[in-house]
Short mmCIF file of C-alpha atoms in Angstrom, two decimals:
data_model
loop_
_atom_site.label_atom_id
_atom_site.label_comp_id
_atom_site.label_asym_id
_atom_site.label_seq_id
_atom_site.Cartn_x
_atom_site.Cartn_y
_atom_site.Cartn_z
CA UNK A 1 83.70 107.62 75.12
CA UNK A 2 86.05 105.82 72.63
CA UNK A 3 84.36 102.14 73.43
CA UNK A 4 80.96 104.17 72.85
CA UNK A 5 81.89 105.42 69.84
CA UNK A 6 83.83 102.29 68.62
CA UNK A 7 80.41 100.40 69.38
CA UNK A 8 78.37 102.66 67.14
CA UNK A 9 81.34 102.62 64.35
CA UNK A 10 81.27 98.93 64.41
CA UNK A 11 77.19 99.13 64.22
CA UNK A 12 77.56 101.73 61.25
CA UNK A 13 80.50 101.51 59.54
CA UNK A 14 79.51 104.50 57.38
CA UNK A 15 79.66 106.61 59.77
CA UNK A 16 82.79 105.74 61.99
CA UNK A 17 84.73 109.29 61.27
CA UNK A 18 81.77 111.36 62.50
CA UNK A 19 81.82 108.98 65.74
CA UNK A 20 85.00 109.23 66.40
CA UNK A 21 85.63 113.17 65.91
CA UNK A 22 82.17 113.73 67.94
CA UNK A 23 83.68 111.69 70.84
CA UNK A 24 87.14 113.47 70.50
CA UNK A 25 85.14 117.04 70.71
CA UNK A 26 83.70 115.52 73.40
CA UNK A 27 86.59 114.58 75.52
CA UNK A 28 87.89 118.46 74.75
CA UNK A 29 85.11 119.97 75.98
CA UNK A 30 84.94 117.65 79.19
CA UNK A 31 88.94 118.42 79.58
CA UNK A 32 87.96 122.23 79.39
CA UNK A 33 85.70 122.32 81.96
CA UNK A 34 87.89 120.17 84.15
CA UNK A 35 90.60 122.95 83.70
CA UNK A 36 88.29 125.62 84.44
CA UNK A 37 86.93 123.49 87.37
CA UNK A 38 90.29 122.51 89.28
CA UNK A 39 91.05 126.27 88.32
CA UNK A 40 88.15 128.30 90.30
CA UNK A 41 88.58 125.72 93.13
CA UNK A 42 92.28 125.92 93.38
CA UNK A 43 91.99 129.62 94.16
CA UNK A 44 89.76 128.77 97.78
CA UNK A 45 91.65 127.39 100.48
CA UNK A 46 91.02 123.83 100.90
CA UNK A 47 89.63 124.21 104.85
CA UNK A 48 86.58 125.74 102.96
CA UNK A 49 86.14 123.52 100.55
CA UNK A 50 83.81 121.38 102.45
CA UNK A 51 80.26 120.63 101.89
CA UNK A 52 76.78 118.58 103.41
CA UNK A 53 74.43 116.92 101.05
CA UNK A 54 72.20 114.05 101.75
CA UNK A 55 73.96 111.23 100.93
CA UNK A 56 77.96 110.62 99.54
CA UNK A 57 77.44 110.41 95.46
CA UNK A 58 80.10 112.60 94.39
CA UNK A 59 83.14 110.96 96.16
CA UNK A 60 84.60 111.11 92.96
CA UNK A 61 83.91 114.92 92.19
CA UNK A 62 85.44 115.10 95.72
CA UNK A 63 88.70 113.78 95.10
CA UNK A 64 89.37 115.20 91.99
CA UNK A 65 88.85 119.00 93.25
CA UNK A 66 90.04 118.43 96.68
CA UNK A 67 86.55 119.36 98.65
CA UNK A 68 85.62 117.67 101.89
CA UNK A 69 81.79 116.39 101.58
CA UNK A 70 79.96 115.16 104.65
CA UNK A 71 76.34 113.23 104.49
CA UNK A 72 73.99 112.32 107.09
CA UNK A 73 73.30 108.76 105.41
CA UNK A 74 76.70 107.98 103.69
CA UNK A 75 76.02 106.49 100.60
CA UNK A 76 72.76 105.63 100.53
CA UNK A 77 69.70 107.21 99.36
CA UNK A 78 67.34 104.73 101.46
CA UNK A 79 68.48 104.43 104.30
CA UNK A 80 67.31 107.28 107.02
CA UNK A 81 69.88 109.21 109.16
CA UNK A 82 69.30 108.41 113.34
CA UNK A 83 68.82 111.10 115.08
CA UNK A 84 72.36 110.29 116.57
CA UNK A 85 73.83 111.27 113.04
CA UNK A 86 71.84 114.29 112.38
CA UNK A 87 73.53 115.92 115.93
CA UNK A 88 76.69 114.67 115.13
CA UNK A 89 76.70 116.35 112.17
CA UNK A 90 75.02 119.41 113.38
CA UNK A 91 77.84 119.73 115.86
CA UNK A 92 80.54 119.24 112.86
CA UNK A 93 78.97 122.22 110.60
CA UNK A 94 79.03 124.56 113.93
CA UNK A 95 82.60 123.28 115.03
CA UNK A 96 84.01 123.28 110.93
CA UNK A 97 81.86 126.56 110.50
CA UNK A 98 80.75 124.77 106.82
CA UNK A 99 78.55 127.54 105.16
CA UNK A 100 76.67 125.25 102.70
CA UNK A 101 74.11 122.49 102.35
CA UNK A 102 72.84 121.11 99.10
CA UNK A 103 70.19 118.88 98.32
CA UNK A 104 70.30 116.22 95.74
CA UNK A 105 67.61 116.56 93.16
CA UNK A 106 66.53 113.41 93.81
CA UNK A 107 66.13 113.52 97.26
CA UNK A 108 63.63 114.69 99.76
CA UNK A 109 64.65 118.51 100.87
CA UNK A 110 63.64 118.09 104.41
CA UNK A 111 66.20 116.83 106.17
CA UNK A 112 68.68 119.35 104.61
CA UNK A 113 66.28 122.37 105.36
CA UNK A 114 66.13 121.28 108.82
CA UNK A 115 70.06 121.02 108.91
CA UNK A 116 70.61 124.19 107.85
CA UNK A 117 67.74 125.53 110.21
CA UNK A 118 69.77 124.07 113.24
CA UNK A 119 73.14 125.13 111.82
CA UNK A 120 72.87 128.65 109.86
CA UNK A 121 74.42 127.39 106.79
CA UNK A 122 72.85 128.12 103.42
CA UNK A 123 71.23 126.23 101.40
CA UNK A 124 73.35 126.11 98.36
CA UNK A 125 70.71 124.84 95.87
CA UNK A 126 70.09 121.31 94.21
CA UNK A 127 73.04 119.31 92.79
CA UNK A 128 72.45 116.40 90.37
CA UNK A 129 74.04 113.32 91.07
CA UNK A 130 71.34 110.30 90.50
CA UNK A 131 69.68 112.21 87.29
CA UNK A 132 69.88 114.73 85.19
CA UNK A 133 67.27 117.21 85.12
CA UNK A 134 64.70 117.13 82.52
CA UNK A 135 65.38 118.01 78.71
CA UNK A 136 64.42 121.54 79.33
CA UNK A 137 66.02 121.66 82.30
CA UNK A 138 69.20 123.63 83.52
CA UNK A 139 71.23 119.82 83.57
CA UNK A 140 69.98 118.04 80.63
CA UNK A 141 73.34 116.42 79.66
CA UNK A 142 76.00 115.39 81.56
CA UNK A 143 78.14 118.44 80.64
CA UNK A 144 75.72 120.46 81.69
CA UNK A 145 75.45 118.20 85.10
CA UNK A 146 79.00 118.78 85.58
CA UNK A 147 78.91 122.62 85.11
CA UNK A 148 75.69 123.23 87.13
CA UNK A 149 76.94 121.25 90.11
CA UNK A 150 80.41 122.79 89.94
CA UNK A 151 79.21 126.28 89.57
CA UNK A 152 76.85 125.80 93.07
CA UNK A 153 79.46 123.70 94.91
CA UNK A 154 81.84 127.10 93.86
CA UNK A 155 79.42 129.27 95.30
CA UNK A 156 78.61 127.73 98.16
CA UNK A 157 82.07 127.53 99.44
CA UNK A 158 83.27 131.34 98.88
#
């Protein structure tokens, strides 16, 4: 945020305070969540924190709130799961007894409705993690991203 905002300060000198205080209110409201976040997940055990989706794009979301996420195509949204790794990771969700599924919004559902067919888990809803959803949409911004995926991972592991 501060090279974004130094880039538009530097573009319109004017107009540097407002950049830089918008970024700052920024940052607070992304360190607010964050503390809410690592909050709600710090009070389930971390042997349920784990999750499926289709492929592994929020590594990152992973490590900072300690939750265990498992894909049938690793991190790649071309590639196509064998049928080798769809029972292998049938047989994890039975022996793990992992209660939720998500599907990426960008994704094609199927493979995760049939996964959670074979399995019993739930289907815990959509996350975003390649887009956002559209401007009227429940994840228009990244903020909202971040609280709309957080808020189904939370539910799908209680």
């Amino acid at each position: 945020m501060r090279n974004i905002a130094n880039a538009l300060a530097a573009a319109q000198p004017e107009s540097k305070d407002y950049f830089v205080s918008r970024a700052k209110a920024y940052q607070q409201e992304l360190l607010a969540l964050d503390e809410q976040t690592r909050t709600k997940f710090s009070a389930i055990p971390r042997d349920k924190r784990k999750i499926i989706t289709n492929h592994d794009a929020l590594s990152y979301y992973a490590a900072a709130y300690g939750i265990t996420i498992l894909s049938a195509t690793g991190v790649s949204t071309e590639g196509q799961p064998t049928a080798q790794n769809i029972a292998a990771l049938t047989d994890q969700i039975k022996q793990e007894n992992i209660k939720a599924l998500f599907i990426e919004s960008m994704a094609d559902p199927r493979q995760m409705e049939t996964i959670a067919r074979d399995t019993g888990a739930r289907l815990g809803g959509t996350l975003y993690t390649d887009a956002l959803s559209p401007p009227h949409g429940e994840a228009p911004t990244y903020l909202d991203m971040m609280k709309v995926n957080g808020e189904r991972i939370l539910a799908g592991v209680r």
